[in-house]
């Protein structure tokens, strides 16, 4: 395999980590990353909140759990070696109502099974010692949960690839993928490149690119926009670390939370509203093609039938800052509309099965010379280096 050419579609953090892993693992292998944008990490990676997850939430034995725990250690070491931001500011997962205590206990047992380091239960009084301005009746405290800059990490991965003799080809939107004798031809308009093996890490476009490769049609990517508020600069002192709610296990979204960033700002959010374009970062962004694809998929309507009430609530928060901040005030009492300004937004590539099930775990599968990452939700950025090992193992096993 030393003289092979391996192509990777997508220069988000997972695609770049995978290309880097292959280039370092198999010197002599030519690695080419194909990216439609003019720079790396434009979409999910570039809009990431920067949290390095410790592994609290994920079902023990799942790919998410295993790769997150491995990925944290790898990412920490990489950031230290490259002098990249990595700050262990800690996280409180906080219950604000009695009916959340059972879920918090279940979360604690799950986190213990995932070997989350130094995790402990804290009382109402102990919450105040950690976060003086926080509300809550009980919490889990993860002191090793960190924040970083994933876009900076992605750029460093790209440099590693090029330093190893690989290539990150920007401005290459893939328009066709064709099996040819001895390999695969990937085209962008009239420009073509032949590779021996191909790995699809296309994020928001993963189902569309998989379709070009004649892969199965499911899961479908349904875009959910997550919008943030920002604490005003004179209010950022209200939180020291990450403040999260106890998640509802029925949904893959964590709910509104407080997230300090490495630049000193503090985000509040996100909500989760159905976007009308896969790259729909604003309320007015509409792609007729994407919208038709969403509407034509049976799973969309089955999902809507199950979760429409939640959807209405989320849209209310998108339209009204007061509604958005209502939940946030449960976790940091007194914080309201006057303490925030509108921040940015990201779009999550939520995979959806035909029966309306929101796909929660990573989905990565191989078919001949092609390996497709069909679902890589959070903690994909945290786990990116471990995901890269997992993909490389699968590719070279063939």
Short mmCIF file of C-alpha atoms in Angstrom, two decimals:
data_model
loop_
_atom_site.label_atom_id
_atom_site.label_comp_id
_atom_site.label_asym_id
_atom_site.label_seq_id
_atom_site.Cartn_x
_atom_site.Cartn_y
_atom_site.Cartn_z
CA UNK A 1 0.00 0.00 0.00
CA UNK A 2 3.01 2.28 0.26
CA UNK A 3 2.50 3.77 -3.22
CA UNK A 4 -1.26 4.15 -3.01
CA UNK A 5 -3.19 7.37 -3.42
CA UNK A 6 -5.92 7.83 -0.84
CA UNK A 7 -8.46 10.58 -1.28
CA UNK A 8 -10.47 12.18 1.51
CA UNK A 9 -13.53 14.28 0.70
CA UNK A 10 -13.97 17.04 3.27
CA UNK A 11 -11.51 19.29 5.11
CA UNK A 12 -13.34 19.50 8.39
CA UNK A 13 -11.55 18.30 11.49
CA UNK A 14 -12.49 14.63 10.98
CA UNK A 15 -11.36 14.56 7.36
CA UNK A 16 -8.11 16.33 8.14
CA UNK A 17 -7.39 14.16 11.19
CA UNK A 18 -7.97 11.07 9.06
CA UNK A 19 -5.69 12.28 6.27
CA UNK A 20 -3.02 13.15 8.82
CA UNK A 21 -3.26 9.74 10.50
CA UNK A 22 -2.89 7.92 7.18
CA UNK A 23 0.02 10.11 6.05
CA UNK A 24 1.88 9.52 9.32
CA UNK A 25 1.01 5.84 9.59
CA UNK A 26 1.93 4.90 6.02
CA UNK A 27 4.83 7.02 4.72
CA UNK A 28 4.87 6.87 0.93
CA UNK A 29 1.10 6.81 0.65
CA UNK A 30 -0.10 9.87 -1.25
CA UNK A 31 -2.92 11.56 0.63
CA UNK A 32 -5.15 14.13 -1.07
CA UNK A 33 -7.89 16.02 0.79
CA UNK A 34 -10.59 17.45 -1.48
CA UNK A 35 -12.53 20.44 -0.14
CA UNK A 36 -15.13 22.58 -1.88
CA UNK A 37 -14.42 25.71 0.19
CA UNK A 38 -11.42 28.01 -0.12
CA UNK A 39 -10.16 27.23 3.37
CA UNK A 40 -10.36 24.37 5.83
CA UNK A 41 -12.85 23.97 8.69
CA UNK A 42 -15.48 26.32 7.26
CA UNK A 43 -18.64 24.57 8.40
CA UNK A 44 -19.25 22.42 11.51
CA UNK A 45 -15.63 22.60 12.72
CA UNK A 46 -15.44 26.36 12.22
CA UNK A 47 -18.70 26.94 14.09
CA UNK A 48 -17.90 24.58 16.95
CA UNK A 49 -18.27 25.86 20.51
CA UNK A 50 -14.76 24.67 21.38
CA UNK A 51 -15.69 22.26 24.18
CA UNK A 52 -13.48 19.21 24.69
CA UNK A 53 -15.97 16.70 26.05
CA UNK A 54 -14.85 14.30 28.79
CA UNK A 55 -17.28 11.48 27.89
CA UNK A 56 -20.10 12.09 30.37
CA UNK A 57 -23.07 11.63 28.08
CA UNK A 58 -22.36 8.66 25.88
CA UNK A 59 -23.67 5.11 26.19
CA UNK A 60 -20.88 2.84 27.51
CA UNK A 61 -19.57 0.61 24.75
CA UNK A 62 -20.76 2.94 21.98
CA UNK A 63 -18.31 4.30 19.43
CA UNK A 64 -18.99 7.75 20.84
CA UNK A 65 -17.92 6.71 24.33
CA UNK A 66 -14.87 4.72 23.30
CA UNK A 67 -13.55 7.23 20.78
CA UNK A 68 -14.27 10.26 22.96
CA UNK A 69 -12.27 8.93 25.91
CA UNK A 70 -9.36 7.98 23.65
CA UNK A 71 -9.64 11.20 21.66
CA UNK A 72 -9.48 13.52 24.68
CA UNK A 73 -6.07 12.18 25.70
CA UNK A 74 -4.74 12.45 22.15
CA UNK A 75 -6.08 15.97 21.64
CA UNK A 76 -4.70 17.23 24.96
CA UNK A 77 -1.23 15.92 24.12
CA UNK A 78 -1.37 17.36 20.59
CA UNK A 79 -2.40 20.81 21.83
CA UNK A 80 0.38 20.79 24.41
CA UNK A 81 2.98 19.79 21.80
CA UNK A 82 1.85 22.50 19.35
CA UNK A 83 1.19 25.26 21.90
CA UNK A 84 -2.49 25.34 20.89
CA UNK A 85 -5.17 26.54 23.34
CA UNK A 86 -6.32 23.88 25.81
CA UNK A 87 -7.85 25.08 29.07
CA UNK A 88 -9.36 22.72 31.63
CA UNK A 89 -12.00 25.08 33.00
CA UNK A 90 -14.37 22.36 34.23
CA UNK A 91 -18.05 21.69 33.68
CA UNK A 92 -21.11 21.60 35.92
CA UNK A 93 -24.02 19.47 34.67
CA UNK A 94 -26.72 20.95 36.84
CA UNK A 95 -30.19 19.84 37.93
CA UNK A 96 -32.59 22.71 38.59
CA UNK A 97 -35.72 20.61 39.32
CA UNK A 98 -36.38 17.57 41.52
CA UNK A 99 -37.53 15.51 38.54
CA UNK A 100 -34.05 15.84 36.99
CA UNK A 101 -32.25 14.14 39.87
CA UNK A 102 -32.95 10.62 38.64
CA UNK A 103 -31.59 11.48 35.20
CA UNK A 104 -28.55 13.08 36.81
CA UNK A 105 -27.89 9.88 38.78
CA UNK A 106 -28.15 7.80 35.60
CA UNK A 107 -25.74 10.21 33.92
CA UNK A 108 -23.29 9.80 36.81
CA UNK A 109 -23.32 6.00 36.45
CA UNK A 110 -22.84 6.30 32.70
CA UNK A 111 -19.92 8.69 33.15
CA UNK A 112 -18.27 6.38 35.70
CA UNK A 113 -18.51 3.50 33.23
CA UNK A 114 -16.80 5.76 30.68
CA UNK A 115 -13.98 6.50 33.17
CA UNK A 116 -14.52 10.26 33.14
CA UNK A 117 -11.64 11.53 35.30
CA UNK A 118 -12.29 13.15 38.68
CA UNK A 119 -16.06 13.39 38.16
CA UNK A 120 -18.01 13.91 41.37
CA UNK A 121 -21.48 14.78 42.62
CA UNK A 122 -21.84 18.16 44.23
CA UNK A 123 -24.53 19.62 46.49
CA UNK A 124 -26.31 22.95 46.20
CA UNK A 125 -23.76 24.55 48.53
CA UNK A 126 -20.84 23.06 46.62
CA UNK A 127 -22.24 24.42 43.36
CA UNK A 128 -21.86 27.90 44.82
CA UNK A 129 -18.22 27.23 45.63
CA UNK A 130 -17.55 26.31 42.00
CA UNK A 131 -19.93 28.77 40.31
CA UNK A 132 -21.00 31.49 42.77
CA UNK A 133 -23.69 32.85 40.44
CA UNK A 134 -25.21 29.52 39.42
CA UNK A 135 -28.56 28.14 40.49
CA UNK A 136 -29.31 24.45 40.76
CA UNK A 137 -30.12 21.96 43.49
CA UNK A 138 -27.40 19.41 42.65
CA UNK A 139 -24.84 18.82 39.94
CA UNK A 140 -22.07 16.70 38.51
CA UNK A 141 -18.69 18.40 38.35
CA UNK A 142 -16.15 17.40 35.70
CA UNK A 143 -13.03 19.48 36.47
CA UNK A 144 -11.06 18.08 33.52
CA UNK A 145 -13.53 19.18 30.83
CA UNK A 146 -11.70 21.68 28.63
CA UNK A 147 -12.08 24.27 25.89
CA UNK A 148 -9.93 24.72 22.80
CA UNK A 149 -9.91 26.24 19.30
CA UNK A 150 -10.87 23.53 16.82
CA UNK A 151 -10.34 25.71 13.78
CA UNK A 152 -6.72 26.29 14.85
CA UNK A 153 -6.31 22.55 15.38
CA UNK A 154 -7.73 21.85 11.92
CA UNK A 155 -5.27 24.29 10.34
CA UNK A 156 -2.43 22.56 12.21
CA UNK A 157 -3.62 19.16 10.94
CA UNK A 158 -3.57 20.56 7.38
CA UNK A 159 0.04 21.68 7.87
CA UNK A 160 0.95 18.21 9.13
CA UNK A 161 -0.56 16.66 6.01
CA UNK A 162 1.39 18.93 3.70
CA UNK A 163 4.60 18.48 5.70
CA UNK A 164 4.16 14.71 5.24
CA UNK A 165 3.96 15.10 1.45
CA UNK A 166 0.16 15.15 1.22
CA UNK A 167 -2.08 17.75 -0.37
CA UNK A 168 -5.10 19.73 0.77
CA UNK A 169 -6.81 20.76 -2.46
CA UNK A 170 -9.20 23.64 -1.83
CA UNK A 171 -11.91 24.88 -4.18
CA UNK A 172 -12.66 21.31 -5.33
CA UNK A 173 -16.43 20.68 -5.00
CA UNK A 174 -16.94 17.02 -5.81
CA UNK A 175 -19.47 16.58 -8.62
CA UNK A 176 -19.00 12.90 -9.45
CA UNK A 177 -17.44 9.73 -8.03
CA UNK A 178 -16.89 6.89 -10.49
CA UNK A 179 -15.50 3.40 -10.01
CA UNK A 180 -12.87 2.79 -12.71
CA UNK A 181 -10.47 -0.12 -13.27
CA UNK A 182 -7.98 -0.14 -10.40
CA UNK A 183 -9.46 2.74 -8.47
CA UNK A 184 -11.92 5.60 -8.20
CA UNK A 185 -12.15 8.76 -10.25
CA UNK A 186 -13.29 11.86 -8.38
CA UNK A 187 -14.32 14.85 -10.47
CA UNK A 188 -14.98 18.51 -9.86
CA UNK A 189 -16.46 19.73 -13.11
CA UNK A 190 -13.84 18.99 -15.75
CA UNK A 191 -11.05 18.44 -13.23
CA UNK A 192 -10.42 14.82 -12.29
CA UNK A 193 -8.25 12.92 -9.88
CA UNK A 194 -7.81 9.16 -9.62
CA UNK A 195 -7.34 7.54 -6.22
CA UNK A 196 -6.94 3.95 -5.09
CA UNK A 197 -9.22 4.41 -2.08
CA UNK A 198 -11.64 7.11 -1.04
CA UNK A 199 -12.86 8.23 2.39
CA UNK A 200 -15.95 10.42 2.62
CA UNK A 201 -15.94 12.90 5.51
CA UNK A 202 -18.32 15.46 4.08
CA UNK A 203 -20.24 16.50 7.22
CA UNK A 204 -23.34 18.45 6.26
CA UNK A 205 -23.06 17.10 2.72
CA UNK A 206 -22.31 13.49 3.74
CA UNK A 207 -25.54 12.04 2.35
CA UNK A 208 -25.21 13.96 -0.94
CA UNK A 209 -21.60 12.88 -1.44
CA UNK A 210 -22.47 9.30 -0.46
CA UNK A 211 -25.16 9.34 -3.15
CA UNK A 212 -22.52 10.29 -5.73
CA UNK A 213 -20.57 7.22 -4.59
CA UNK A 214 -23.64 4.98 -5.05
CA UNK A 215 -23.81 4.40 -1.32
CA UNK A 216 -27.09 3.63 0.44
CA UNK A 217 -29.49 6.54 0.84
CA UNK A 218 -29.79 6.43 4.61
CA UNK A 219 -29.33 8.07 6.99
CA UNK A 220 -30.44 11.42 5.60
CA UNK A 221 -28.80 14.60 6.88
CA UNK A 222 -31.28 17.05 8.34
CA UNK A 223 -29.68 20.41 9.19
CA UNK A 224 -30.41 21.95 12.59
CA UNK A 225 -29.24 25.48 13.20
CA UNK A 226 -27.95 26.27 16.67
CA UNK A 227 -28.06 29.98 17.53
CA UNK A 228 -26.11 31.62 20.35
CA UNK A 229 -26.32 34.69 22.51
CA UNK A 230 -23.14 36.27 23.88
CA UNK A 231 -22.81 37.64 27.39
CA UNK A 232 -21.85 41.29 27.20
CA UNK A 233 -18.16 41.82 28.08
CA UNK A 234 -19.00 43.30 31.48
CA UNK A 235 -21.10 40.21 32.32
CA UNK A 236 -18.68 37.42 31.37
CA UNK A 237 -17.54 37.23 35.01
CA UNK A 238 -20.89 35.61 35.87
CA UNK A 239 -19.56 32.16 34.91
CA UNK A 240 -16.16 30.63 35.53
CA UNK A 241 -16.53 27.34 33.68
CA UNK A 242 -19.04 25.44 31.57
CA UNK A 243 -22.59 25.30 32.94
CA UNK A 244 -24.84 22.68 31.34
CA UNK A 245 -28.33 21.29 31.97
CA UNK A 246 -29.06 17.64 32.64
CA UNK A 247 -29.83 16.41 29.10
CA UNK A 248 -33.08 14.80 28.06
CA UNK A 249 -32.13 11.30 26.80
CA UNK A 250 -34.84 11.46 24.12
CA UNK A 251 -32.90 14.10 22.19
CA UNK A 252 -29.31 14.37 20.92
CA UNK A 253 -29.27 18.10 21.73
CA UNK A 254 -27.93 19.21 25.11
CA UNK A 255 -30.10 22.28 25.63
CA UNK A 256 -29.12 25.87 26.38
CA UNK A 257 -25.87 26.17 28.33
CA UNK A 258 -23.08 28.63 29.17
CA UNK A 259 -19.80 28.16 27.30
CA UNK A 260 -16.70 30.28 27.94
CA UNK A 261 -14.47 30.49 24.86
CA UNK A 262 -10.69 30.66 24.65
CA UNK A 263 -10.98 34.28 23.41
CA UNK A 264 -12.64 35.29 26.70
CA UNK A 265 -16.21 35.55 25.39
CA UNK A 266 -19.07 33.50 26.86
CA UNK A 267 -21.74 31.94 24.67
CA UNK A 268 -25.26 31.17 25.84
CA UNK A 269 -27.08 28.54 23.82
CA UNK A 270 -27.58 26.98 21.44
CA UNK A 271 -31.17 26.36 20.53
CA UNK A 272 -31.89 23.80 17.82
CA UNK A 273 -34.16 24.82 14.94
CA UNK A 274 -34.68 23.06 11.64
CA UNK A 275 -32.62 24.92 9.05
CA UNK A 276 -33.99 25.38 5.55
CA UNK A 277 -30.57 24.88 3.98
CA UNK A 278 -27.70 22.57 4.86
CA UNK A 279 -25.48 25.59 5.22
CA UNK A 280 -28.27 27.82 6.52
CA UNK A 281 -26.56 29.91 9.18
CA UNK A 282 -29.27 32.58 9.26
CA UNK A 283 -33.05 32.51 9.61
CA UNK A 284 -33.46 33.70 6.03
CA UNK A 285 -31.13 31.14 4.45
CA UNK A 286 -33.19 28.89 2.18
CA UNK A 287 -32.01 26.32 -0.37
CA UNK A 288 -34.91 25.03 -2.50
CA UNK A 289 -32.88 21.90 -3.31
CA UNK A 290 -32.11 21.14 0.33
CA UNK A 291 -35.64 21.99 1.42
CA UNK A 292 -37.13 19.65 -1.18
CA UNK A 293 -34.82 16.87 -0.04
CA UNK A 294 -35.85 17.40 3.59
CA UNK A 295 -39.56 17.48 2.73
CA UNK A 296 -39.42 14.43 0.47
CA UNK A 297 -37.80 12.19 3.08
CA UNK A 298 -40.34 10.08 5.04
CA UNK A 299 -38.21 10.24 8.19
CA UNK A 300 -38.66 14.02 8.36
CA UNK A 301 -42.41 13.77 8.85
CA UNK A 302 -42.09 10.89 11.33
CA UNK A 303 -39.60 12.94 13.32
CA UNK A 304 -41.92 15.97 13.19
CA UNK A 305 -44.87 13.93 14.45
CA UNK A 306 -42.84 12.89 17.50
CA UNK A 307 -41.11 16.18 18.32
CA UNK A 308 -43.23 19.04 16.95
CA UNK A 309 -43.85 20.55 20.40
CA UNK A 310 -40.12 20.82 21.02
CA UNK A 311 -39.71 22.35 17.57
CA UNK A 312 -42.27 25.07 18.30
CA UNK A 313 -40.47 25.94 21.55
CA UNK A 314 -37.11 26.16 19.80
CA UNK A 315 -38.46 28.44 17.06
CA UNK A 316 -39.97 30.69 19.72
CA UNK A 317 -36.48 31.13 21.13
CA UNK A 318 -35.11 31.88 17.67
CA UNK A 319 -37.59 34.72 17.24
CA UNK A 320 -37.57 36.13 20.77
CA UNK A 321 -34.49 36.88 22.87
CA UNK A 322 -36.66 36.85 25.99
CA UNK A 323 -37.90 33.33 25.23
CA UNK A 324 -34.33 32.23 24.43
CA UNK A 325 -33.03 33.49 27.77
CA UNK A 326 -35.87 32.06 29.86
CA UNK A 327 -34.19 28.66 30.27
CA UNK A 328 -30.73 30.19 30.66
CA UNK A 329 -31.96 32.10 33.70
CA UNK A 330 -32.66 28.84 35.50
CA UNK A 331 -28.94 28.04 35.52
CA UNK A 332 -27.56 31.51 36.21
CA UNK A 333 -30.39 33.34 37.97
CA UNK A 334 -30.74 36.99 37.09
CA UNK A 335 -29.21 36.67 33.63
CA UNK A 336 -31.64 38.07 31.09
CA UNK A 337 -32.07 39.86 27.80
CA UNK A 338 -30.20 42.94 29.01
CA UNK A 339 -27.06 40.89 29.65
CA UNK A 340 -26.64 39.46 26.16
CA UNK A 341 -26.32 40.30 22.49
CA UNK A 342 -27.00 38.08 19.52
CA UNK A 343 -24.03 35.86 18.72
CA UNK A 344 -23.21 33.51 15.89
CA UNK A 345 -24.77 30.27 14.74
CA UNK A 346 -23.73 26.84 13.57
CA UNK A 347 -25.51 24.09 11.68
CA UNK A 348 -25.49 20.53 12.97
CA UNK A 349 -25.58 17.66 10.49
CA UNK A 350 -28.23 15.57 12.22
CA UNK A 351 -28.53 12.10 10.70
CA UNK A 352 -32.07 10.77 10.49
CA UNK A 353 -33.26 7.26 9.71
CA UNK A 354 -36.31 6.58 7.56
CA UNK A 355 -38.40 5.68 10.62
CA UNK A 356 -37.83 9.14 12.11
CA UNK A 357 -35.14 8.09 14.58
CA UNK A 358 -32.50 10.72 15.31
CA UNK A 359 -29.22 8.84 14.86
CA UNK A 360 -27.09 9.32 17.96
CA UNK A 361 -23.90 7.30 17.49
CA UNK A 362 -21.17 7.55 14.87
CA UNK A 363 -21.90 5.67 11.67
CA UNK A 364 -18.89 4.69 9.62
CA UNK A 365 -18.95 1.89 7.08
CA UNK A 366 -16.92 0.58 4.18
CA UNK A 367 -17.97 -0.70 0.77
CA UNK A 368 -15.11 -1.91 -1.37
CA UNK A 369 -12.64 0.91 -1.96
CA UNK A 370 -14.86 3.54 -0.33
CA UNK A 371 -15.25 4.27 3.38
CA UNK A 372 -18.12 6.59 4.28
CA UNK A 373 -18.51 8.58 7.49
CA UNK A 374 -22.28 8.96 7.42
CA UNK A 375 -22.75 10.40 10.91
CA UNK A 376 -20.15 12.13 13.06
CA UNK A 377 -21.98 14.31 15.60
CA UNK A 378 -20.57 15.77 18.79
CA UNK A 379 -18.12 14.73 20.24
CA UNK A 380 -16.59 14.29 16.78
CA UNK A 381 -14.24 17.26 17.19
CA UNK A 382 -13.09 16.01 20.61
CA UNK A 383 -12.70 12.49 19.26
CA UNK A 384 -11.30 13.45 15.85
CA UNK A 385 -7.86 11.90 16.31
CA UNK A 386 -9.34 8.67 17.68
CA UNK A 387 -11.93 8.60 14.86
CA UNK A 388 -9.02 8.95 12.45
CA UNK A 389 -7.34 5.89 13.97
CA UNK A 390 -10.62 3.96 13.73
CA UNK A 391 -11.07 4.86 10.05
CA UNK A 392 -7.45 4.12 9.17
CA UNK A 393 -7.70 0.74 10.87
CA UNK A 394 -10.77 -0.07 8.77
CA UNK A 395 -9.20 1.14 5.52
CA UNK A 396 -5.97 -0.78 5.99
CA UNK A 397 -7.79 -3.90 7.19
CA UNK A 398 -9.18 -4.16 3.67
#
